Coordinates of C-alpha atoms and ligand atoms in Angstrom, one line a residue:
M1 CA -134.9 -125.6 10.9
S2 CA -136.6 -128.9 10.1
L3 CA -139.9 -129.9 10.5
K4 CA -141.0 -131.2 13.4
V5 CA -143.1 -134.2 13.7
A6 CA -145.8 -134.8 16.6
P7 CA -147.7 -138.2 16.0
S8 CA -151.1 -138.0 17.9
V9 CA -151.6 -141.2 19.8
I10 CA -155.5 -141.2 19.4
A11 CA -154.9 -142.6 15.9
G12 CA -153.2 -145.5 17.4
D13 CA -154.4 -148.6 19.1
Q14 CA -156.0 -147.3 22.5
A15 CA -155.6 -150.6 24.2
E16 CA -151.8 -150.4 23.4
L17 CA -150.9 -147.0 24.1
G18 CA -147.5 -147.6 25.9
R19 CA -146.4 -149.8 23.1
E20 CA -147.7 -147.1 20.6
V21 CA -145.5 -144.3 22.3
R22 CA -142.5 -146.5 22.3
A23 CA -143.1 -147.5 18.7
I24 CA -143.2 -143.6 17.4
D25 CA -140.3 -142.7 19.7
A26 CA -138.2 -145.5 18.2
A27 CA -139.6 -144.2 14.7
G28 CA -138.2 -140.8 15.1
A29 CA -141.1 -138.7 16.4
D30 CA -140.3 -135.2 17.6
L31 CA -143.0 -135.1 20.2
I32 CA -145.7 -137.1 21.4
H33 CA -149.2 -135.4 20.7
L34 CA -151.9 -136.5 23.3
D35 CA -155.3 -135.3 22.4
V36 CA -157.3 -134.6 25.5
M37 CA -161.3 -134.5 24.8
D38 CA -164.1 -134.1 27.4
G39 CA -167.2 -134.7 25.4
H40 CA -168.4 -131.0 25.9
F41 CA -165.7 -128.9 24.0
V42 CA -165.7 -131.4 21.5
P43 CA -168.0 -134.4 20.5
N44 CA -165.8 -137.0 21.7
L45 CA -164.0 -138.6 24.9
T46 CA -160.3 -139.5 25.0
L47 CA -157.5 -139.8 27.5
G48 CA -157.1 -138.3 31.0
P49 CA -154.2 -137.5 33.3
G50 CA -154.0 -141.0 34.7
I51 CA -153.2 -142.2 31.2
V52 CA -150.5 -139.4 30.5
K53 CA -149.0 -140.4 33.9
D54 CA -148.8 -144.1 32.9
L55 CA -147.4 -143.2 29.6
R56 CA -144.7 -141.1 31.1
P57 CA -142.2 -143.8 31.8
H58 CA -142.5 -144.9 28.3
T59 CA -140.5 -142.2 26.4
H60 CA -138.2 -139.3 27.0
L61 CA -140.0 -137.0 24.4
P62 CA -141.9 -134.3 25.4
F63 CA -145.6 -134.9 26.1
D64 CA -147.5 -132.3 23.6
C65 CA -151.0 -132.0 25.4
H66 CA -153.8 -130.8 23.4
L67 CA -156.4 -129.8 25.8
M68 CA -159.8 -129.7 24.2
L69 CA -161.6 -129.2 27.5
A70 CA -164.5 -126.7 28.4
D71 CA -162.8 -125.8 31.7
P72 CA -159.1 -126.2 30.7
G73 CA -157.9 -124.0 33.6
R74 CA -159.2 -126.8 36.2
Y75 CA -156.9 -129.3 34.9
V76 CA -153.3 -127.9 33.7
E77 CA -151.9 -128.5 37.3
T78 CA -153.0 -132.0 37.2
F79 CA -151.5 -132.5 33.5
A80 CA -148.4 -131.0 34.8
R81 CA -148.0 -133.3 37.6
A82 CA -148.7 -136.3 35.3
G83 CA -146.1 -135.4 33.0
A84 CA -147.2 -132.7 30.5
D85 CA -144.3 -131.0 29.0
R86 CA -146.4 -128.7 26.5
M87 CA -150.1 -127.7 27.0
A88 CA -152.1 -126.1 24.0
V89 CA -155.7 -124.6 25.2
H90 CA -158.3 -123.2 22.8
V91 CA -158.8 -119.3 22.3
E92 CA -162.4 -120.0 22.0
I93 CA -162.5 -120.6 25.8
P94 CA -163.4 -117.5 27.8
G95 CA -160.4 -116.3 30.2
I96 CA -157.9 -118.2 28.4
G97 CA -155.3 -115.6 29.0
D98 CA -155.5 -116.8 32.9
V99 CA -154.9 -120.3 31.9
L100 CA -152.1 -119.6 29.3
R101 CA -150.3 -117.7 32.4
A102 CA -151.0 -120.6 34.7
I103 CA -149.4 -122.9 32.5
R104 CA -146.3 -121.0 32.2
A105 CA -146.4 -120.5 35.8
L106 CA -146.0 -124.1 36.3
G107 CA -142.8 -124.0 34.2
K108 CA -144.6 -125.8 31.0
M109 CA -144.6 -124.6 27.7
A110 CA -148.2 -122.7 26.8
G111 CA -149.9 -123.1 23.5
L112 CA -152.9 -121.1 22.0
V113 CA -155.0 -123.1 19.6
I114 CA -157.3 -121.6 16.9
N115 CA -159.9 -123.7 15.4
P116 CA -161.0 -123.4 11.6
G117 CA -164.1 -121.2 12.4
T118 CA -162.3 -118.5 14.8
P119 CA -160.5 -115.4 13.2
V120 CA -156.7 -114.9 13.9
A121 CA -157.6 -111.6 15.6
A122 CA -159.1 -113.6 18.6
M123 CA -155.7 -114.7 19.2
E124 CA -154.1 -111.1 19.4
P125 CA -154.3 -110.2 22.9
H126 CA -152.7 -113.6 23.9
L127 CA -149.7 -113.6 21.5
G128 CA -147.4 -112.2 24.4
D129 CA -148.5 -115.1 26.8
I130 CA -147.6 -118.0 24.6
D131 CA -144.4 -120.6 23.4
F132 CA -146.0 -121.8 20.6
A133 CA -149.2 -121.5 18.6
L134 CA -151.5 -124.3 16.9
V135 CA -153.7 -123.8 14.2
M136 CA -156.3 -126.3 13.7
T137 CA -156.9 -127.3 10.1
V138 CA -160.0 -129.8 11.0
H139 CA -162.8 -129.2 13.4
P140 CA -161.3 -130.9 16.2
G141 CA -162.9 -134.1 17.9
F142 CA -161.7 -136.8 15.4
Y143 CA -158.7 -138.2 13.7
G144 CA -158.7 -139.2 10.2
Q145 CA -160.5 -136.0 8.9
T146 CA -159.5 -133.8 5.5
L147 CA -157.6 -130.7 6.1
I148 CA -159.7 -127.5 5.4
P149 CA -157.3 -125.3 3.1
E150 CA -158.9 -122.3 4.4
A151 CA -158.0 -122.7 7.8
L152 CA -154.4 -123.5 6.7
D153 CA -154.5 -119.9 5.0
K154 CA -154.3 -118.5 8.5
V155 CA -150.9 -119.6 9.1
P156 CA -148.9 -116.8 7.2
L157 CA -151.6 -114.5 8.5
L158 CA -150.6 -115.6 12.1
R159 CA -146.9 -115.4 11.3
Q160 CA -147.1 -111.7 10.2
T161 CA -149.1 -110.9 13.2
L162 CA -146.4 -112.7 15.4
R163 CA -143.6 -110.8 13.4
A164 CA -145.4 -107.3 13.9
L165 CA -145.4 -108.2 17.6
G166 CA -141.8 -109.4 17.8
R167 CA -142.8 -112.8 18.9
D168 CA -140.9 -115.5 17.5
V169 CA -142.5 -118.7 18.2
P170 CA -143.2 -121.9 16.7
I171 CA -146.5 -122.6 14.6
Q172 CA -147.9 -126.1 14.7
V173 CA -150.6 -127.3 12.3
D174 CA -153.0 -130.0 13.3
G175 CA -155.5 -131.9 11.4
G176 CA -155.6 -133.8 8.0
V177 CA -152.1 -133.5 7.5
T178 CA -150.6 -136.1 5.1
V179 CA -147.6 -136.7 3.1
D180 CA -149.7 -135.4 -0.2
N181 CA -150.5 -131.9 1.5
V182 CA -147.4 -131.5 3.9
I183 CA -145.6 -129.5 1.4
Q184 CA -148.5 -126.7 1.3
V185 CA -148.5 -126.8 5.2
V186 CA -144.6 -126.3 5.3
R187 CA -145.2 -123.5 2.8
A188 CA -147.7 -121.9 4.6
G189 CA -145.3 -121.5 7.5
A190 CA -145.6 -124.2 9.8
D191 CA -142.7 -125.5 12.0
E192 CA -144.4 -128.6 13.3
V193 CA -147.0 -130.7 12.4
V194 CA -149.6 -132.8 14.2
A195 CA -150.1 -136.4 12.3
G196 CA -152.7 -138.9 13.5
A197 CA -153.7 -141.2 10.8
A198 CA -150.9 -140.4 8.3
V199 CA -148.6 -142.4 10.9
F200 CA -150.5 -144.7 12.7
K201 CA -152.4 -146.1 9.8
A202 CA -149.4 -146.2 7.9
P203 CA -147.6 -149.9 7.5
D204 CA -144.4 -148.4 8.8
Y205 CA -144.3 -145.5 11.3
R206 CA -140.5 -144.7 10.8
V207 CA -141.1 -144.6 6.8
A208 CA -144.3 -142.5 7.6
I209 CA -142.7 -139.7 10.0
Q210 CA -139.7 -139.8 7.3
A211 CA -141.9 -139.1 4.5
L212 CA -143.6 -136.1 6.0
R213 CA -140.4 -134.6 6.8
D214 CA -138.8 -135.4 3.4
P215 CA -140.7 -132.8 1.1
V216 CA -139.4 -129.8 3.2
A217 CA -135.9 -130.4 1.6
G218 CA -137.4 -129.1 -1.6
A219 CA -139.8 -126.4 -0.3
Ligands
DX5_301 C1 -158.3 -133.7 16.2 C2 -156.9 -133.7 17.0 C3 -155.9 -134.0 15.9 C4 -156.1 -135.4 15.2 C5 -154.9 -135.4 14.2 O1 -159.4 -133.1 17.3 O2 -156.7 -132.6 17.8 O3 -154.8 -134.2 16.9 O4 -156.3 -136.3 16.0 O5 -155.1 -136.5 13.7 P1 -155.1 -136.6 12.0 O6 -153.6 -136.1 11.7 O7 -155.5 -137.8 11.4 O8 -156.2 -135.9 11.4
ZN302 ZN1 -154.6 -132.3 18.6

């Protein structure tokens, strides 16, 4: 299975999001990663469902919405209606099991996200209710940070835990992934990577996306 690349549009030109989405689609992205931040769960503010809805006609690629919200359950239906195909919510939020089940009940893929400071054990009770897992390798809030190696170490442990439960779901890694460290990310067991700065701050999106996939052949 080849590595999937999900460029995160918060690293793109925020006044030109439609153009940016079309550009990464044309450049070979697998998913469009949309970071939704509420200024409470994380110390930053980004896009809301109105922007997701207006971006929807710009691509047929799946919308991978990473909801960094203090109360994600309040918004999953709105994001589903706006065009989200996948919604990832944080295990650090109380009552997240109900939110995961609500996402699936809406016919969307449910992802469970874990922050660098949270142990994998916190995910265990929910692993039967997910379609993918997301391991954060930076503290969420901002693109362009440096990958935290200890956070990446959780990927093999999570894979082991999933296998023990007979669950075969993709693991996504998000935060500080670059062409220089993607080989370690793949060796740790990632199926998908999110890439903000590594794609949008590169001179050529197609070359950047391909460069993230390339090291995989020799992994
Ligand atoms: C961080 C976001 C990430 C981030 C990725 O809060 O969830 O998706 O934007 O950007 P890079 O790849 O630049 O760390
Ligand atoms: Zn993200």
